[in-house]
Coordinates of C-alpha atoms in Angstrom, one line a residue:
X16 CA -19.1 -11.1 -32.5
X17 CA -17.4 -7.7 -32.0
X18 CA -13.9 -7.5 -33.0
X19 CA -12.0 -5.6 -30.4
X20 CA -8.2 -5.3 -29.9
X21 CA -7.4 -6.5 -26.4
X22 CA -4.5 -4.0 -25.8
X23 CA -3.1 -1.0 -23.9
X24 CA -3.7 0.4 -20.5
X25 CA -7.1 -0.2 -19.3
X26 CA -8.3 1.3 -16.0
X27 CA -10.6 -0.7 -13.8
X28 CA -12.6 2.6 -13.2
X29 CA -13.6 3.3 -9.7
X30 CA -17.3 3.5 -8.9
X31 CA -17.9 6.9 -7.3
X32 CA -20.3 6.9 -4.4
X33 CA -22.3 9.4 -2.3
X34 CA -22.2 9.4 1.5
X35 CA -25.1 7.1 1.6
X36 CA -23.2 4.7 -0.6
X37 CA -25.5 5.3 -3.7
X38 CA -23.8 5.5 -7.0
X39 CA -22.6 9.1 -7.9
X40 CA -23.5 9.0 -11.6
X41 CA -22.4 12.7 -12.2
X42 CA -18.9 11.8 -10.9
X43 CA -18.8 8.5 -12.7
X44 CA -19.3 10.4 -16.0
X45 CA -16.6 12.8 -15.0
X46 CA -14.2 10.0 -14.4
X47 CA -15.0 8.4 -17.7
X48 CA -14.0 11.6 -19.3
X49 CA -10.9 12.3 -17.3
X50 CA -9.7 8.9 -18.2
X51 CA -10.3 9.0 -21.8
X52 CA -8.8 12.7 -22.1
X53 CA -5.7 11.3 -20.4
X54 CA -5.2 8.7 -23.3
X55 CA -6.3 5.4 -21.7
X56 CA -7.0 2.7 -24.3
X57 CA -10.2 1.2 -22.9
X58 CA -12.3 1.3 -19.6
X59 CA -13.1 -1.7 -17.3
X60 CA -16.3 -1.6 -15.3
X61 CA -16.5 -3.8 -12.1
X62 CA -12.8 -4.6 -11.6
X63 CA -11.5 -4.9 -8.0
X64 CA -11.1 -1.1 -8.0
X65 CA -14.6 -0.7 -9.3
X66 CA -15.8 -2.6 -6.3
X67 CA -17.8 -5.1 -8.5
X68 CA -17.6 -7.6 -5.8
X69 CA -20.0 -5.4 -3.6
X70 CA -22.5 -4.0 -6.1
X71 CA -25.9 -5.5 -6.7
X72 CA -27.2 -6.4 -10.2
X73 CA -29.2 -3.0 -10.6
X74 CA -26.2 -1.0 -9.5
X75 CA -23.9 -2.8 -12.0
X76 CA -26.5 -2.1 -14.9
X77 CA -26.7 1.5 -13.9
X78 CA -22.8 1.9 -13.8
X79 CA -22.4 0.1 -17.0
X80 CA -25.0 2.0 -19.0
X81 CA -23.7 5.1 -17.7
X82 CA -20.1 4.3 -18.7
X83 CA -21.1 3.0 -22.1
X84 CA -23.3 6.1 -22.8
X85 CA -20.7 8.6 -21.6
X86 CA -17.8 6.9 -23.5
X87 CA -19.9 7.0 -26.6
X88 CA -17.6 4.6 -28.6
X89 CA -14.3 6.6 -28.0
X90 CA -12.7 3.6 -26.4
X91 CA -13.9 0.0 -25.8
X92 CA -15.8 -0.7 -22.5
X93 CA -15.0 -3.8 -20.6
X94 CA -17.6 -5.4 -18.2
X95 CA -16.7 -7.6 -15.4
X96 CA -19.4 -10.1 -15.2
X97 CA -17.9 -13.2 -13.4
X98 CA -20.0 -14.5 -10.5
X99 CA -19.7 -17.5 -8.2
X100 CA -22.2 -19.6 -10.1
X101 CA -22.2 -20.2 -13.9
X102 CA -26.0 -19.2 -14.0
X103 CA -25.5 -15.7 -12.6
X104 CA -22.4 -15.2 -14.6
X105 CA -24.4 -15.8 -17.7
X106 CA -27.2 -13.5 -16.6
X107 CA -24.7 -10.8 -15.9
X108 CA -22.9 -11.3 -19.2
X109 CA -26.2 -11.0 -21.1
X110 CA -27.0 -7.9 -19.2
X111 CA -23.6 -6.4 -20.2
X112 CA -24.2 -7.4 -23.8
X113 CA -27.6 -5.7 -24.0
X114 CA -26.0 -2.5 -22.2
X115 CA -23.5 -2.2 -25.0
X116 CA -20.3 -3.5 -23.5
X117 CA -17.6 -4.4 -26.0
X118 CA -15.8 -7.1 -23.9
X119 CA -16.5 -9.3 -21.0
X120 CA -13.9 -9.7 -18.4
X121 CA -14.9 -12.9 -16.3
X122 CA -13.3 -13.6 -13.0
X123 CA -13.0 -17.3 -11.8
X124 CA -15.7 -18.5 -9.5
X125 CA -14.8 -18.0 -5.9
X126 CA -15.2 -19.3 -2.4
X127 CA -15.7 -23.1 -3.1
X128 CA -12.8 -24.9 -4.5
X129 CA -13.0 -25.5 -8.1
X130 CA -11.2 -28.2 -10.2
X131 CA -9.5 -27.2 -13.5
X132 CA -12.3 -29.0 -15.4
X133 CA -15.0 -27.2 -13.4
X134 CA -13.3 -23.9 -14.5
X135 CA -13.0 -25.0 -17.9
X136 CA -16.6 -26.0 -18.2
X137 CA -17.8 -22.9 -16.5
X138 CA -16.0 -20.6 -19.0
X139 CA -17.2 -22.8 -22.0
X140 CA -20.9 -22.5 -20.9
X141 CA -20.6 -18.8 -20.6
X142 CA -18.9 -18.4 -23.9
X143 CA -21.7 -20.5 -25.6
X144 CA -24.3 -18.1 -24.0
X145 CA -23.1 -14.7 -25.4
X146 CA -21.8 -13.6 -28.7
X147 CA -18.9 -11.4 -27.2
X148 CA -15.3 -11.4 -26.8
X149 CA -14.2 -12.8 -23.3
X150 CA -11.1 -12.2 -21.2
X151 CA -10.4 -14.7 -18.6
X152 CA -9.5 -13.1 -15.2
X153 CA -7.1 -14.9 -12.9
X154 CA -6.8 -13.4 -9.4
X155 CA -6.3 -16.3 -6.9
X156 CA -5.5 -14.2 -3.8
X157 CA -9.1 -12.9 -3.9
X158 CA -11.0 -15.9 -5.3
X159 CA -9.2 -18.9 -3.9
X160 CA -9.2 -20.4 -7.4
X161 CA -6.5 -20.1 -10.1
X162 CA -6.6 -20.8 -13.8
X163 CA -3.6 -23.1 -14.8
X164 CA -1.9 -22.2 -17.9
X165 CA -2.8 -25.5 -19.4
X166 CA -6.5 -24.6 -18.9
X167 CA -5.9 -21.2 -20.5
X168 CA -4.5 -23.1 -23.6
X169 CA -7.6 -25.2 -23.7
X170 CA -9.9 -22.2 -23.3
X171 CA -7.9 -20.2 -26.0
X172 CA -9.2 -22.6 -28.5
X173 CA -12.7 -21.4 -27.9
X174 CA -13.6 -18.8 -30.6
X175 CA -14.8 -15.9 -28.3
X176 CA -12.3 -16.4 -25.5
X177 CA -9.8 -14.0 -26.8
X178 CA -7.5 -13.2 -23.8
X179 CA -6.6 -13.4 -20.2
X180 CA -5.9 -11.0 -17.4
X181 CA -3.4 -12.3 -14.8
X182 CA -3.4 -10.7 -11.4
X183 CA -1.5 -13.5 -9.7
X184 CA 1.6 -11.5 -9.4
X185 CA 3.5 -14.5 -10.5
X186 CA 5.3 -13.6 -13.6
X187 CA 6.2 -17.3 -14.5
X188 CA 2.3 -17.8 -14.5
X189 CA 1.9 -15.0 -16.9
X190 CA 4.5 -16.3 -19.2
X191 CA 2.7 -19.6 -19.1
X192 CA -0.5 -17.9 -20.1
X193 CA 1.2 -16.2 -23.1
X194 CA 2.8 -19.5 -24.2
X195 CA -0.2 -21.7 -23.8
X196 CA -2.7 -19.1 -25.2
X197 CA -0.7 -18.3 -28.4
X198 CA -0.1 -22.0 -29.1
X199 CA -3.9 -22.3 -29.4
X200 CA -4.4 -18.9 -31.0
X201 CA -1.6 -16.7 -32.2
X202 CA -3.7 -13.6 -31.5
X203 CA -4.6 -14.6 -27.9
X204 CA -3.9 -11.5 -25.7
X205 CA -2.6 -11.5 -22.2
X206 CA -3.0 -8.6 -19.9
X207 CA -1.0 -7.8 -16.7
X208 CA -3.3 -7.2 -13.7
X209 CA -0.2 -6.3 -11.7
X210 CA 0.7 -2.7 -12.5
X211 CA 4.4 -3.2 -11.9
X212 CA 4.8 -6.0 -14.4
X213 CA 3.2 -4.2 -17.4
X214 CA 6.4 -3.4 -19.2
X215 CA 7.7 -6.8 -18.6
X216 CA 4.5 -8.4 -19.8
X217 CA 4.7 -6.3 -22.9
X218 CA 8.3 -7.5 -23.6
X219 CA 7.3 -11.0 -23.1
X220 CA 4.6 -10.8 -25.7
X221 CA 1.5 -9.5 -23.6
X222 CA -0.5 -6.7 -24.9
X223 CA -1.0 -4.4 -22.0
X224 CA -2.5 -4.2 -18.5
X225 CA -5.6 -3.6 -16.5
X226 CA -4.1 -1.0 -14.2
X227 CA -5.6 0.0 -11.0
X228 CA -3.1 2.9 -10.5
X229 CA -4.4 4.5 -13.8
X230 CA -7.3 5.8 -11.7
X231 CA -4.8 7.9 -10.0
X232 CA -2.3 8.5 -12.7
X233 CA -4.1 7.8 -16.1
X234 CA -1.7 9.9 -18.3
X235 CA 1.5 8.4 -16.7
X236 CA 0.1 4.7 -16.9
X237 CA -1.2 5.1 -20.5
X238 CA 2.3 6.4 -21.6
X239 CA 3.8 3.0 -20.7
X240 CA 2.0 1.4 -23.5
X241 CA 2.4 4.3 -25.9
X242 CA 6.2 4.6 -25.3
X243 CA 6.5 0.9 -25.8
X244 CA 4.7 0.9 -29.0
X245 CA 7.0 3.8 -30.2
X246 CA 9.9 1.6 -29.5
X247 CA 11.0 3.6 -26.4
X248 CA 11.4 0.7 -24.2
X249 CA 13.7 2.3 -21.7
X250 CA 11.5 5.2 -21.2
X251 CA 8.5 2.9 -20.7
X252 CA 10.4 1.0 -18.0
X253 CA 11.3 4.2 -16.2
X254 CA 7.7 5.3 -16.2
X255 CA 6.4 2.0 -15.1
X256 CA 8.9 2.0 -12.2
X257 CA 7.6 5.6 -11.2
X258 CA 4.5 4.1 -9.6
X259 CA 6.5 2.1 -7.1
X260 CA 6.3 4.9 -4.4
X261 CA 2.3 4.9 -4.7
X262 CA 2.0 1.3 -4.6
X263 CA 4.2 1.3 -1.4
X264 CA 1.1 2.9 0.2
X265 CA -0.8 -0.3 -0.3
X266 CA 0.6 -1.4 3.1
X267 CA -1.9 0.9 4.8
X268 CA -5.0 -0.8 3.6
X269 CA -6.9 -2.7 0.9
X270 CA -5.2 -1.6 -2.4
X271 CA -8.6 -0.6 -4.0
X272 CA -9.3 1.5 -0.9
X273 CA -6.0 3.2 -1.1
X274 CA -6.6 4.0 -4.8
X275 CA -10.0 5.4 -4.2
X276 CA -8.7 7.4 -1.2
X277 CA -6.0 8.8 -3.5
X278 CA -8.4 9.9 -6.1
X279 CA -10.5 11.7 -3.5
X280 CA -7.4 13.4 -2.2
X281 CA -6.7 14.6 -5.7
X282 CA -10.0 16.6 -5.3
X283 CA -12.5 14.4 -7.0
X284 CA -15.6 13.7 -5.1
X285 CA -15.7 9.8 -5.5
X286 CA -16.5 9.0 -1.9
X287 CA -15.2 6.1 0.1
X288 CA -15.3 2.4 -0.9
X289 CA -18.5 0.6 0.4
X290 CA -18.3 -0.6 4.0
X291 CA -16.7 -2.4 5.6
X292 CA -13.8 -2.1 3.2
X293 CA -13.3 1.6 3.6
X294 CA -10.9 2.5 6.3
X295 CA -7.4 4.0 6.0
X296 CA -5.5 5.1 9.1
X297 CA -4.4 8.8 9.6
X298 CA -0.9 7.7 9.2
X299 CA -1.8 6.1 5.7
X300 CA -3.7 9.1 4.6
X301 CA -0.7 11.3 5.4
X302 CA 1.6 8.9 3.6
X303 CA -0.7 9.0 0.5
X304 CA -0.8 12.8 0.5
X305 CA 3.0 13.0 0.6
X306 CA 3.4 10.6 -2.4
X307 CA 0.8 12.5 -4.3
X308 CA 2.6 15.7 -3.8
X309 CA 6.1 14.4 -4.6
X310 CA 4.8 12.6 -7.7
X311 CA 2.9 15.7 -8.9
X312 CA 6.1 17.6 -8.5
X313 CA 7.8 15.1 -10.7
X314 CA 5.1 15.6 -13.3
X315 CA 3.1 12.4 -12.8
X316 CA -0.6 12.9 -13.6

């Protein structure tokens, strides 16, 4: 199994699309280099911001192979391979392994309600099928299923389940993951899936964050982790708080739609999110423009 340090600021890289909603491979490569040049610590394909929920299997393979090739080992590449069924999750995980991904991030099954034992069994079966590091992915608002801290503790004892991303927005839940995970494995890593909680996760023993806002502000977001590691905790906190104005724009639409719209407004031809999740009102666009201009004047990039 690959040994990969699960740490730092990891953008769930957006998937650029052409007007016909096909994958814009050229711009995807550009975004890979933009992110790495800005100092991010890894890249994550098929997160919510990467629209993994709406890409088919061939598109996912194309995106992942493109990112792995363009990254060329400069930073680790994570692949989101979770599906509703255990069978398809294993298929996607094997695809990602063959494509050269370094880490799998596996979201919980969705739509149908799952018991904690079903969630545990699901992850165990996937872990048995691939010889790769796995990061659990908890985002109950989107999937309808949450991984309990106790289940994280059980799964942390599985050799290749090495971490968890918590996007619940519930800091107490994240603390539960850190505690339960480290009891089973002192090296178990917990990543914040909520951008505003990254500094607090680091202070509590977490190792970083999978940060959607890094698509807009890769250098700013990366500096949160770098400053923290340097012992400049107060500076890191101030930087983390600086994204609040942009996150306030999420009220105008689906957060990943707002993020992709913002990247487009910065001048990158990333296209819109795939329909139907692609509408932002004129009021929202105007608000995003104002925030981008203000933040640029403040040195955010």
